[in-house]
mmCIF file of C-alpha atoms in Angstrom:
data_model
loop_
_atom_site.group_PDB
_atom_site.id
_atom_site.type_symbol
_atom_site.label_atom_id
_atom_site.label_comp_id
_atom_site.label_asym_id
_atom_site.label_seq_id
_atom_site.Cartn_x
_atom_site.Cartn_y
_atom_site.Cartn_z
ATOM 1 C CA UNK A 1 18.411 -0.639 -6.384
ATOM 2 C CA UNK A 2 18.970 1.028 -3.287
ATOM 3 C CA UNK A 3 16.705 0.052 -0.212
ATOM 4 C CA UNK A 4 15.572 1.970 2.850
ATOM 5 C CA UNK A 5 15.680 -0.518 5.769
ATOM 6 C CA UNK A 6 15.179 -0.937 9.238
ATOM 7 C CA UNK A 7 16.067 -3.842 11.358
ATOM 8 C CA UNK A 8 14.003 -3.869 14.207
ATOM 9 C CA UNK A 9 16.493 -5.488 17.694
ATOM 10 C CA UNK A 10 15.709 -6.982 21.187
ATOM 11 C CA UNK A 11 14.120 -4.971 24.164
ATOM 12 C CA UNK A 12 17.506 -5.884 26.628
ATOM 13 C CA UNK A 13 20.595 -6.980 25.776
ATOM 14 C CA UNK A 14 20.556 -10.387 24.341
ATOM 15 C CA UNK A 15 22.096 -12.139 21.600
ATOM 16 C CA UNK A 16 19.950 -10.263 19.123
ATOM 17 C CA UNK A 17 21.848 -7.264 19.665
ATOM 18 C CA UNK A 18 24.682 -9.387 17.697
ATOM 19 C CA UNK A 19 21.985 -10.337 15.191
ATOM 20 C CA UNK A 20 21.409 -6.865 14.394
ATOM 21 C CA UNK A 21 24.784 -6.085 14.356
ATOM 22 C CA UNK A 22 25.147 -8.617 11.297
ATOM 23 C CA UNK A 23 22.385 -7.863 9.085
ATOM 24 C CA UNK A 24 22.882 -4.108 9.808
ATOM 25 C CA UNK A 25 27.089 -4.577 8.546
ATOM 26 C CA UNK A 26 26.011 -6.492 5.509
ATOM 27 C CA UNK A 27 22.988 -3.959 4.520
ATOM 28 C CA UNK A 28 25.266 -0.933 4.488
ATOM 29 C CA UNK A 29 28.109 -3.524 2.762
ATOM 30 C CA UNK A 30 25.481 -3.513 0.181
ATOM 31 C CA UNK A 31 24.719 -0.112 -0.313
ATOM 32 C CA UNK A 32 21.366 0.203 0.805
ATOM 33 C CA UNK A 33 20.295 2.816 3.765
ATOM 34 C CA UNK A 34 19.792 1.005 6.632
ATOM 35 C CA UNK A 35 18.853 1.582 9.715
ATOM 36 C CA UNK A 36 18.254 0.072 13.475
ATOM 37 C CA UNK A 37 15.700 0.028 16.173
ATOM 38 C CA UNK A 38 16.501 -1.335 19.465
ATOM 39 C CA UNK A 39 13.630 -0.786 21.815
ATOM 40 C CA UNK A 40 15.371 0.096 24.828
ATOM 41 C CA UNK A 41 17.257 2.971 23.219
ATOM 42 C CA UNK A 42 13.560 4.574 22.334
ATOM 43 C CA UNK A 43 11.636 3.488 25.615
ATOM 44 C CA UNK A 44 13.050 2.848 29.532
ATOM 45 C CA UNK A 45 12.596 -0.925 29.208
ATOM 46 C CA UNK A 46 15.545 -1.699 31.513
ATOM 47 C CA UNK A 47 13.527 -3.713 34.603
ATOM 48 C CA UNK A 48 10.565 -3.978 33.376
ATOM 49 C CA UNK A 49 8.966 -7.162 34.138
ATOM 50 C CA UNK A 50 8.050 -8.306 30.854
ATOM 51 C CA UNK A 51 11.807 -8.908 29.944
ATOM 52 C CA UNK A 52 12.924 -9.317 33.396
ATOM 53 C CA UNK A 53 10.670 -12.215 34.851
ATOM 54 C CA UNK A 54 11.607 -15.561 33.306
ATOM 55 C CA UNK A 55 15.428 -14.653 33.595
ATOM 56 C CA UNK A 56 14.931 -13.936 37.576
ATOM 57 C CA UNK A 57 12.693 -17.352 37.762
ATOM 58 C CA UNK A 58 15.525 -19.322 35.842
ATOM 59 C CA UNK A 59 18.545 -18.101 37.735
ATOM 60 C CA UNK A 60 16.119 -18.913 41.131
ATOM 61 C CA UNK A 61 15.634 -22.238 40.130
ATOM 62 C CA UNK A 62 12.494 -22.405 37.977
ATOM 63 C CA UNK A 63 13.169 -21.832 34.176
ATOM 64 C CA UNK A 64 9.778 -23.361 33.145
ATOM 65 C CA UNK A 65 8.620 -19.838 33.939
ATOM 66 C CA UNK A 66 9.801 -19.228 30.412
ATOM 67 C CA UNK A 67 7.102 -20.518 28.518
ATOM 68 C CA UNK A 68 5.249 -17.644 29.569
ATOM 69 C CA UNK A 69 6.693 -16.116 26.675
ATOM 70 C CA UNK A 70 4.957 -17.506 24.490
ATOM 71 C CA UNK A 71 1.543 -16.607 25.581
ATOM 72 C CA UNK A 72 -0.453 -14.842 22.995
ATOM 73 C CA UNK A 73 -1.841 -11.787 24.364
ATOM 74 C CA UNK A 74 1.970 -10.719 24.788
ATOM 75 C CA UNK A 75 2.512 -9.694 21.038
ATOM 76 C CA UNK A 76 -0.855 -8.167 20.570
ATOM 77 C CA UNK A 77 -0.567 -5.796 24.213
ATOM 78 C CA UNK A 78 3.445 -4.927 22.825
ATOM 79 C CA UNK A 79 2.335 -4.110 19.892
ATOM 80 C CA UNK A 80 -0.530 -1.448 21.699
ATOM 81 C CA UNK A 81 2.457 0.265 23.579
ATOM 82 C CA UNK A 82 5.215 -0.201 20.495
ATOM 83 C CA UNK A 83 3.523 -0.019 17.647
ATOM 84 C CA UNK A 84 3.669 4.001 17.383
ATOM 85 C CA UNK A 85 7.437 3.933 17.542
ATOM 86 C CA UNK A 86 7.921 2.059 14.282
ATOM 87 C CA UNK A 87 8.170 4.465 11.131
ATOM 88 C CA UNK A 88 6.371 2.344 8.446
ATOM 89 C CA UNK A 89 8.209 3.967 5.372
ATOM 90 C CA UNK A 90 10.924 1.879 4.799
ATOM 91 C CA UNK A 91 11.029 -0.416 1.896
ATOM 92 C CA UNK A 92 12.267 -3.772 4.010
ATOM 93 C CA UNK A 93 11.663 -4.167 7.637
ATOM 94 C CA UNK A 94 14.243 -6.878 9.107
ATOM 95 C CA UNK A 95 13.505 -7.914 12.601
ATOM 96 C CA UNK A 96 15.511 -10.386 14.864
ATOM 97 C CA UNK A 97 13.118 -10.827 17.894
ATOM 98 C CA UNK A 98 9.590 -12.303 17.114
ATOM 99 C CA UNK A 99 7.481 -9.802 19.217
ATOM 100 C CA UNK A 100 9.001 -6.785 17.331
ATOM 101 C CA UNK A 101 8.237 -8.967 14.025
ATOM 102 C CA UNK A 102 4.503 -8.858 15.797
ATOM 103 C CA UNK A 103 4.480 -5.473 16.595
ATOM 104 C CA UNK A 104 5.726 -4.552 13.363
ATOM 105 C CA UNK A 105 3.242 -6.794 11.042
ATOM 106 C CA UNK A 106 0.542 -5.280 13.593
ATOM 107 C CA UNK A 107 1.751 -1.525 12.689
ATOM 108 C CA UNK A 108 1.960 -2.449 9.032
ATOM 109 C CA UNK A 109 -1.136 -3.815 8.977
ATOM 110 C CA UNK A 110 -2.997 -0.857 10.653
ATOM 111 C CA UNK A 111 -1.146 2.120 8.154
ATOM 112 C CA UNK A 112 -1.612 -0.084 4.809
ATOM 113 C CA UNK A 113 1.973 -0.001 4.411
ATOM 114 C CA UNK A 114 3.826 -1.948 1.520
ATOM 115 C CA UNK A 115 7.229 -2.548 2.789
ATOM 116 C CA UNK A 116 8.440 -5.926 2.899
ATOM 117 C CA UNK A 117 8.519 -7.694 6.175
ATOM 118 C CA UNK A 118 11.298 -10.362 7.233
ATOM 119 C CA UNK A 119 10.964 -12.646 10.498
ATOM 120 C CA UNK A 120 14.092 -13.869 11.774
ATOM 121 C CA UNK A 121 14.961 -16.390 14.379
ATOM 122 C CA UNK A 122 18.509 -16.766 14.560
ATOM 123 C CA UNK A 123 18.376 -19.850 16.137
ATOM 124 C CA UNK A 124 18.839 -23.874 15.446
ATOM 125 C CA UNK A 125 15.867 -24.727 16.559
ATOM 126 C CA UNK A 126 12.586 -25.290 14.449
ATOM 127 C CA UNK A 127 10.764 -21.813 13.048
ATOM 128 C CA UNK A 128 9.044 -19.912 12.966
ATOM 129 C CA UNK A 129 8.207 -19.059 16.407
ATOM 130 C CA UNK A 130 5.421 -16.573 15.549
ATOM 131 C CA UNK A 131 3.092 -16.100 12.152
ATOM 132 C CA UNK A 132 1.349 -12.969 10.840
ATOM 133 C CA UNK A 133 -0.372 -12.628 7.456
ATOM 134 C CA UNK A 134 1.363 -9.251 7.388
ATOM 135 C CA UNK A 135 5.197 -11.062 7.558
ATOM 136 C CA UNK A 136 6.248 -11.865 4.282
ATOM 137 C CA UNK A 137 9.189 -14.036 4.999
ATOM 138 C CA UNK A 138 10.227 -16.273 7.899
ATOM 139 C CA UNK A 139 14.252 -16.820 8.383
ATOM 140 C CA UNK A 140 15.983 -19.447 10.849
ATOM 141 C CA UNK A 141 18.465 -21.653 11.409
ATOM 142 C CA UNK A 142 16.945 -25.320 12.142
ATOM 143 C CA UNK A 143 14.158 -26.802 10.169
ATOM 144 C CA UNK A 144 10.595 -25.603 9.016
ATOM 145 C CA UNK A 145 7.720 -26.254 11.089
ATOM 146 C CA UNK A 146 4.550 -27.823 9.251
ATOM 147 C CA UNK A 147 2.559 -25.174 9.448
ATOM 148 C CA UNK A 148 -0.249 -24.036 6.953
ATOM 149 C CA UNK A 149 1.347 -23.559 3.390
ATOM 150 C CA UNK A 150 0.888 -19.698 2.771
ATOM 151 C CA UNK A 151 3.188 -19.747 5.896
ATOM 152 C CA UNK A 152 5.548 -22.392 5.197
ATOM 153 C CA UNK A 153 5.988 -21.444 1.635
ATOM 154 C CA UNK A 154 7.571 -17.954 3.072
ATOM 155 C CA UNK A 155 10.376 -19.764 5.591
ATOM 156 C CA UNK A 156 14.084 -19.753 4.639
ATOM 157 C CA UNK A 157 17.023 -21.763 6.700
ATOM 158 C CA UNK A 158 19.477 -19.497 6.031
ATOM 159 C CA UNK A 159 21.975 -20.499 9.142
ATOM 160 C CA UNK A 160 22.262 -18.180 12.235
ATOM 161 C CA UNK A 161 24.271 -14.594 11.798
ATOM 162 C CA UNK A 162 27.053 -13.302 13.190
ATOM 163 C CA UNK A 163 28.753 -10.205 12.582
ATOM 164 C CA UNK A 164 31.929 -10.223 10.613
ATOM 165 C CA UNK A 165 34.330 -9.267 13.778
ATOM 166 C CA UNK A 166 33.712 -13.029 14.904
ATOM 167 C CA UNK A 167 34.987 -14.494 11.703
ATOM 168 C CA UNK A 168 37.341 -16.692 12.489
ATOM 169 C CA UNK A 169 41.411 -15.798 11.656
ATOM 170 C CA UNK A 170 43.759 -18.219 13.258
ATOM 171 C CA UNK A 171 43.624 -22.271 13.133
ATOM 172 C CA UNK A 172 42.417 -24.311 16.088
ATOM 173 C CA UNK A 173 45.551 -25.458 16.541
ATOM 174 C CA UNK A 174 47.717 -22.322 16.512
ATOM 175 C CA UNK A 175 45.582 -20.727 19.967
ATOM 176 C CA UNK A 176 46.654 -21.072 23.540
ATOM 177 C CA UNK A 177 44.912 -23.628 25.859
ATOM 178 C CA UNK A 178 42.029 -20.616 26.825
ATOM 179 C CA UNK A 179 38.663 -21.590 28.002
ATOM 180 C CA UNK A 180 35.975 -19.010 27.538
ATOM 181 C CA UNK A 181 33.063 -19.035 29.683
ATOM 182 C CA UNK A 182 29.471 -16.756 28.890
ATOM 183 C CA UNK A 183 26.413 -17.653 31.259
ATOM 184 C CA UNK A 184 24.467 -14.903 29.295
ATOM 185 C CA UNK A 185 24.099 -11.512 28.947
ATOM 186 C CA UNK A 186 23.694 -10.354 32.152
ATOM 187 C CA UNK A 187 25.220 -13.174 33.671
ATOM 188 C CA UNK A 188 21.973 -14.953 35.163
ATOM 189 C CA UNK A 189 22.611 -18.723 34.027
ATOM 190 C CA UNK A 190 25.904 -18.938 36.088
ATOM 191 C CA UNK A 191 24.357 -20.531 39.073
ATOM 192 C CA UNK A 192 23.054 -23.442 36.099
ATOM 193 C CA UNK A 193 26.344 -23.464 34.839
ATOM 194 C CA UNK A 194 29.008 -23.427 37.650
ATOM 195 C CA UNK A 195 29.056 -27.545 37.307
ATOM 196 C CA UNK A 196 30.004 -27.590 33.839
ATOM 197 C CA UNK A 197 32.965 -24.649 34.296
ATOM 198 C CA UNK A 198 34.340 -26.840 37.159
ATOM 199 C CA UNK A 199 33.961 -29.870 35.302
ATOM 200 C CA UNK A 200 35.742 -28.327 32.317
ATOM 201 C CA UNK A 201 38.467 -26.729 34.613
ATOM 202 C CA UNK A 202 39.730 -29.737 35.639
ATOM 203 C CA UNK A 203 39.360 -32.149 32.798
ATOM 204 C CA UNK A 204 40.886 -29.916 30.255
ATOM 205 C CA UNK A 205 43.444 -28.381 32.331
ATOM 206 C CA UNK A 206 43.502 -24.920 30.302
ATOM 207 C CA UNK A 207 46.587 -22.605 31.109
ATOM 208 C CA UNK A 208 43.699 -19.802 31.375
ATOM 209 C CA UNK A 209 39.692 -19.193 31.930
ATOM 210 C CA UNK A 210 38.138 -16.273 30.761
ATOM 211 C CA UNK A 211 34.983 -15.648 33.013
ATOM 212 C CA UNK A 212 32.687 -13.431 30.796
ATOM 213 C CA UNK A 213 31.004 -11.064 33.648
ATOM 214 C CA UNK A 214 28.316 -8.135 31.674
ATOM 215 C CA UNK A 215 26.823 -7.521 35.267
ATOM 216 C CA UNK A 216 27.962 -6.455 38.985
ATOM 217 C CA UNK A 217 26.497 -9.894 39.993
ATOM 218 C CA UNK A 218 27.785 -11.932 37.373
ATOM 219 C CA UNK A 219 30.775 -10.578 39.118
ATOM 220 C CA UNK A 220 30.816 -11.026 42.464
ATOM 221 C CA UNK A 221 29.110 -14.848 41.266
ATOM 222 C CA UNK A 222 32.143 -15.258 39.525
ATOM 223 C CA UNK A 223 34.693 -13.878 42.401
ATOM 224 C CA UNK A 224 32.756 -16.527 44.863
ATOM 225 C CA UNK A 225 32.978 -19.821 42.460
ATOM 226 C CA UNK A 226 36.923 -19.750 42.795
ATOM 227 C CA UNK A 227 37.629 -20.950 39.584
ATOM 228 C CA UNK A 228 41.243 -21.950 39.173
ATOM 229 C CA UNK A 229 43.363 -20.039 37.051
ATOM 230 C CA UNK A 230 40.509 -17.555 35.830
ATOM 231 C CA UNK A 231 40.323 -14.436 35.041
ATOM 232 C CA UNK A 232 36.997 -12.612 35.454
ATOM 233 C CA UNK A 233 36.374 -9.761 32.110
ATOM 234 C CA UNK A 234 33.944 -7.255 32.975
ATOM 235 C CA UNK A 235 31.514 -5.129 31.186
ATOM 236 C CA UNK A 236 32.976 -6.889 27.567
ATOM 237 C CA UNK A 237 30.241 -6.052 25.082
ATOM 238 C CA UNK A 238 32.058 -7.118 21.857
ATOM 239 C CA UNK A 239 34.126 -10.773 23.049
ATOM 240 C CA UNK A 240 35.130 -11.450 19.687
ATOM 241 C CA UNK A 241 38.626 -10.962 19.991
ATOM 242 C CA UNK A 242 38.313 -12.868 23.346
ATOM 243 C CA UNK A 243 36.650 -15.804 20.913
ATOM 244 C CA UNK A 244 39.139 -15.980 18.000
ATOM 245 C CA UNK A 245 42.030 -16.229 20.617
ATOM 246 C CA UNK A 246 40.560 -19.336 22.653
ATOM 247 C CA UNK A 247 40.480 -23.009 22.121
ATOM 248 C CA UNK A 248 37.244 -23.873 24.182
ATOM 249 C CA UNK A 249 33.667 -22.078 24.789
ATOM 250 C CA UNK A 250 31.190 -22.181 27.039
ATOM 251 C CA UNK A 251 28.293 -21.351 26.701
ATOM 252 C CA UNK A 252 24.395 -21.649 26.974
ATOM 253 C CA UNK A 253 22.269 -22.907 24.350
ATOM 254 C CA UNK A 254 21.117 -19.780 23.061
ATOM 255 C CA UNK A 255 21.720 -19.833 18.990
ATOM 256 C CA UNK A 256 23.751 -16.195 18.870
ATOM 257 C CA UNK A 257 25.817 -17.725 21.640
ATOM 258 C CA UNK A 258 26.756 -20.821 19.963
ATOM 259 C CA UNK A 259 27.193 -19.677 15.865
ATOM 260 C CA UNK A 260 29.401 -16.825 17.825
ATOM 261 C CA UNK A 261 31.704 -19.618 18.934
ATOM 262 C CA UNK A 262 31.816 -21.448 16.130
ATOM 263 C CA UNK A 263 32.287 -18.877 13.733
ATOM 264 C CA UNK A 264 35.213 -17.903 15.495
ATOM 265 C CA UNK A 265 36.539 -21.176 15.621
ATOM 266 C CA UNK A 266 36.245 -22.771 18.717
ATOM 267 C CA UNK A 267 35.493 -25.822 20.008
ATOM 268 C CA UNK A 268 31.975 -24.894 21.653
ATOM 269 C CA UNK A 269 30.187 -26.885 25.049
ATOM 270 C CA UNK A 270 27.225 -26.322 25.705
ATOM 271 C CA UNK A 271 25.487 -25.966 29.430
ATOM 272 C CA UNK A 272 22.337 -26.304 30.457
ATOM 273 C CA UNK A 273 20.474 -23.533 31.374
ATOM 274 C CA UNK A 274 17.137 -24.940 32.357
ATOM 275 C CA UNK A 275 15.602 -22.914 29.474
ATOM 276 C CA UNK A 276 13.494 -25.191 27.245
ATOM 277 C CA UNK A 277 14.326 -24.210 23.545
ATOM 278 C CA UNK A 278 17.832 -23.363 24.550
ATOM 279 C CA UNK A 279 17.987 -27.543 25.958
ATOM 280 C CA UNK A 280 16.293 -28.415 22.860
ATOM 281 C CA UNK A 281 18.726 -26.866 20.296
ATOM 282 C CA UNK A 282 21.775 -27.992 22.878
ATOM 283 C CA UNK A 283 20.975 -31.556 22.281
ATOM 284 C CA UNK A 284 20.052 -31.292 18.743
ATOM 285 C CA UNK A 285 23.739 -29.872 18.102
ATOM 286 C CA UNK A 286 25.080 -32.087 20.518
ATOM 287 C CA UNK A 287 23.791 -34.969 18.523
ATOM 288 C CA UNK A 288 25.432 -33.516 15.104
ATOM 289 C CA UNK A 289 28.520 -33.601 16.929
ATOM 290 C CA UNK A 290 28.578 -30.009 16.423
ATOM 291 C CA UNK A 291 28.878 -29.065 20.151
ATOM 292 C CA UNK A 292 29.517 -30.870 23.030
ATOM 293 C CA UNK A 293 28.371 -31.940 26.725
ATOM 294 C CA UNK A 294 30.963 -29.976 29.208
ATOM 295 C CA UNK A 295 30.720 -33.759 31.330
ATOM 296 C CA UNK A 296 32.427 -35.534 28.574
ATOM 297 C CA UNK A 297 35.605 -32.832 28.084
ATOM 298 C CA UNK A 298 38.357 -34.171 26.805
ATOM 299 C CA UNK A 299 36.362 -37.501 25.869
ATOM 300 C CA UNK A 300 33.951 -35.312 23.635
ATOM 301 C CA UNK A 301 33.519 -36.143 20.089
ATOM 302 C CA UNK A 302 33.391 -33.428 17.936
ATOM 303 C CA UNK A 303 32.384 -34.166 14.033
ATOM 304 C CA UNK A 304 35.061 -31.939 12.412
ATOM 305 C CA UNK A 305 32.854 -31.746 8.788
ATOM 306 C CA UNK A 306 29.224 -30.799 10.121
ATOM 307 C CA UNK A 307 31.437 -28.252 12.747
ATOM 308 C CA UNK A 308 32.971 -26.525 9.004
ATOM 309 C CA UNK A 309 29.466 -26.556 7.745
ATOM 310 C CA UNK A 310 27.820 -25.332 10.361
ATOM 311 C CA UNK A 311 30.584 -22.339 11.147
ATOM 312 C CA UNK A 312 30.605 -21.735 7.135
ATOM 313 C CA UNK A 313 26.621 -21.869 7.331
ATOM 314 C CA UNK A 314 26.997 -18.848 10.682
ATOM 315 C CA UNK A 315 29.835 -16.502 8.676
ATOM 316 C CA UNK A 316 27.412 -16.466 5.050
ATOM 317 C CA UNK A 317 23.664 -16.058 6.924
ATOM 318 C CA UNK A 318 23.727 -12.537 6.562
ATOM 319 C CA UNK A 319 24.515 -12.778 2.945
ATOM 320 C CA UNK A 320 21.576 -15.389 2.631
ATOM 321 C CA UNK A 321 18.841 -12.362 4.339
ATOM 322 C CA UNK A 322 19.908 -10.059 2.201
ATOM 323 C CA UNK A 323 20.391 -11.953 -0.810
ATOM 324 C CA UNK A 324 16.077 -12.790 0.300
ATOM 325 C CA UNK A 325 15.252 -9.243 0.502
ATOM 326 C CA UNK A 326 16.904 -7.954 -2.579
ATOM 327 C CA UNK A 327 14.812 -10.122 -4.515
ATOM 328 C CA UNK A 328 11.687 -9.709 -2.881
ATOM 329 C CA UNK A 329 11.100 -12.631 -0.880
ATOM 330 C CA UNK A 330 9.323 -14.786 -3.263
ATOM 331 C CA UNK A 331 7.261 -17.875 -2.008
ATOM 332 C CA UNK A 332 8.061 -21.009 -2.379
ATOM 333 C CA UNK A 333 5.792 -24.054 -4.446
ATOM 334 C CA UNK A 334 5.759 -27.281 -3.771
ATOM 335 C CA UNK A 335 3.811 -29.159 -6.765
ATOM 336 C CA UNK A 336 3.989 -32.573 -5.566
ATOM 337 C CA UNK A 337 2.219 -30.979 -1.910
ATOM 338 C CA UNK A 338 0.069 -30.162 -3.868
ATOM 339 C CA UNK A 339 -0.839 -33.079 -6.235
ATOM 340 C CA UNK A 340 -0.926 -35.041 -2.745
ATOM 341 C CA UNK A 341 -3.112 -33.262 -1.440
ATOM 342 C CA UNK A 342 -5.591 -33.317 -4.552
ATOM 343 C CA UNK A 343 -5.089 -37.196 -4.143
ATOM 344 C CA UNK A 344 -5.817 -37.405 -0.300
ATOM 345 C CA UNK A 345 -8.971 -34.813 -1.051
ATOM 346 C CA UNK A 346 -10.436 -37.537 -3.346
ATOM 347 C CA UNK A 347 -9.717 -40.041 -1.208
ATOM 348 C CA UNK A 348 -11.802 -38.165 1.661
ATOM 349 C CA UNK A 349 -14.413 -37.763 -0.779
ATOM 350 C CA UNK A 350 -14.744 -40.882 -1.947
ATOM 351 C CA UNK A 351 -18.840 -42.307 -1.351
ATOM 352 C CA UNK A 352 -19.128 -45.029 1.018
ATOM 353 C CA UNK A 353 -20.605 -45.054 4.790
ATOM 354 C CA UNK A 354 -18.659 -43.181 6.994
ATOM 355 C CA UNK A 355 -19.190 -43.840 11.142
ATOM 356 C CA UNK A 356 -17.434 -40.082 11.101
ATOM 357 C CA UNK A 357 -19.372 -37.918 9.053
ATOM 358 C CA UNK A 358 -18.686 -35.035 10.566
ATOM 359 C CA UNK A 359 -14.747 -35.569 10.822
ATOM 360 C CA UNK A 360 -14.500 -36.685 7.255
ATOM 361 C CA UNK A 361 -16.328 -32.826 6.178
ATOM 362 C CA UNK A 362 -13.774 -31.116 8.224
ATOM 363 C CA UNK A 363 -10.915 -33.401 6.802
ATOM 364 C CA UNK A 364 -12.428 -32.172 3.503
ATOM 365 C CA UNK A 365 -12.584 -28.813 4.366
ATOM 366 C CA UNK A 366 -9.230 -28.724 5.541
ATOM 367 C CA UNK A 367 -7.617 -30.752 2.703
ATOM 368 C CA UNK A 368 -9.395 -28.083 0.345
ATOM 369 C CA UNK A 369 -8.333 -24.806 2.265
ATOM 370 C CA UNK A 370 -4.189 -26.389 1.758
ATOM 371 C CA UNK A 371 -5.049 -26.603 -1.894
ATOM 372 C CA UNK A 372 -6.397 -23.145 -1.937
ATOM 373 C CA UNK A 373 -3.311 -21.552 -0.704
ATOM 374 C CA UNK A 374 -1.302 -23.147 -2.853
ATOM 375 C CA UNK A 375 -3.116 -21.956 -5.845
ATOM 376 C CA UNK A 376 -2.894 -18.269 -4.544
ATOM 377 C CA UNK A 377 0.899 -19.048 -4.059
ATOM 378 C CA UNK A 378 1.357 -20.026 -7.394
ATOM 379 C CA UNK A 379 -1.205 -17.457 -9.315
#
């Protein structure tokens, strides 16, 4: 059957732009009527604060600024300005950014609208980021948070996307000695980063450096950090060619940034940024062997097998969404969670004198309400 879709983007360019990109190539592969929203293209969100402010405080020195973003009123005042944009008449909304998955289940909600909403976090790190009643599946790329079943029962690891131009073509071993470097997409991590490019420069020795520059600054950052034997590529939107003919990346720990590189092949270090979930998934992949610290270069150990899963995992994620959607995102059971939990609720409930009366009736309580939605799951 033939779907009517819209994939919901980012509000600047990001990696969820590239996201998009992927879901949106697979959909159409598919057959089904798709279509994409990216926020700025509907509204002037180019320097507005909102999506401005933790990248300026990070590049200054002070990335903890960033867990603003993850204040609560933000979702529920976006979706007060956004919500009108969104046409809720599609049968499958797919959206790569959690506040337009907020301002979508919040639009949904309010018109009584049926279509079927997907969360995805194309990242490594744990998911989901943000819950609605409204979302009816949550997608990622690292593991499932413990979160209330009715939630948990909807999440999917289905790998981070990339789009298919980053598939990689040519063996490792067949590519010049290239080193790409990205600092983002407008270039703001590069004071973070310059350490790691110099270190990388002169351990590896590559015949070339590619200095990824989407901004005037990034530029000029670029043209003052004297990197030898670089050369700086501006304005490069698409960098998958640039990818698939390089031995070494660079790169932040954002998730796009990092299943882009290894999808195309290369051997991908990872900086730090001084952005908290981007250090988190950096030294969970570091860990796997799947990435590696830029201060180790040529003394990094790389785990060949979990980098072939992992880039196998990045080229079939899109697949995986779609594969979700087509069949309605179904929740998932888990019988023995819930035999456990019948066990631990008798267990609370067992008579006897209890010092914590109080605790043990909201143990109870809460026990109970786990059970409940799993019996609604599986009814």
């Amino acid at each position: 059957m033939t779907l009517r879709c819209l994939i919901l983007g980012g509000f600047e360019p990001s990696g969820h732009d590239s996201t998009a990109d992927a879901l949106l190539e697979e959909g159409v592969a598919r057959g089904h009527i798709v279509d994409s929203l990216r926020w700025r293209d509907v509204v002037d969100l180019a320097d507005h604060p909102m999506f401005t402010s933790h990248r300026y405080a990070a590049a200054h020195g002070i990335p903890d600024v960033a867990g603003l973003l993850d204040e609560d009123w933000i979702a529920e005042a976006l979706s007060d300005d956004l919500g009108g944009y969104i046409n809720t008449g599609y049968d499958a909304f797919l959206s790569v950014h959690p506040w337009s998955s907020m301002i979508c289940a919040h639009a949904l909600s309010r018109t009584q609208a049926k279509g079927l909403l997907v969360d995805y976090h194309c990242h490594f790190g744990a998911f989901p980021i943000v819950t609605h009643d409204r979302i009816d599946a949550y997608c990622g790329g690292g593991r499932v948070r413990a979160l209330r079943p009715r939630i948990r029962s909807r999440c999917h690891i289905v790998g981070a996307s990339v789009p298919r131009r980053f598939h990689e073509e040519s063996p490792l071993e067949s590519r010049p000695d290239t080193l790409v470097v990205s600092a983002g997409s407008d270039g703001w991590a590069i004071g973070a980063m310059l350490p790691a490019v110099h270190s990388l420069s002169q351990k590896l020795a590559p015949s070339r450096v590619v200095l990824l520059a989407p901004s005037e600054t990034s530029q000029q950052h670029w043209q003052d950090a004297k990197i030898p034997r670089s050369e700086i590529v501006a304005n490069s939107r698409d960098i998958s060619r640039i990818l698939k003919s390089a031995r070494w990346y660079l790169c932040k720990g954002s998730g796009v940034a990092i299943a882009e590189g290894l999808a195309a092949g290369c051997r991908t270090f990872v900086s730090s940024s001084g952005i908290f979930w981007e250090e988190d998934v950096a030294e969970l992949l570091k860990g796997r062997g799947i990435v590696a610290d830029p201060s180790l270069a040529g003394d990094a150990i790389f785990i060949e097998a979990n980098i072939t899963n992992m880039s196998k995992q990045c080229r079939l994620s899109a697949e995986l969404v779609w594969n979700l959607v087509e069949h309605g995102a179904p929740p998932k059971h888990q019988p023995l969670e819930e035999k456990m939990l019948a066990e631990l609720l008798k267990q609370a409930a067992s008579e006897g004198t209890d010092i914590l009366p109080r605790t043990r009736a909201a143990l109870e309580a809460g026990l109970e309400k786990w059970r409940a939605e799993w019996r609604e799951i599986t009814s």
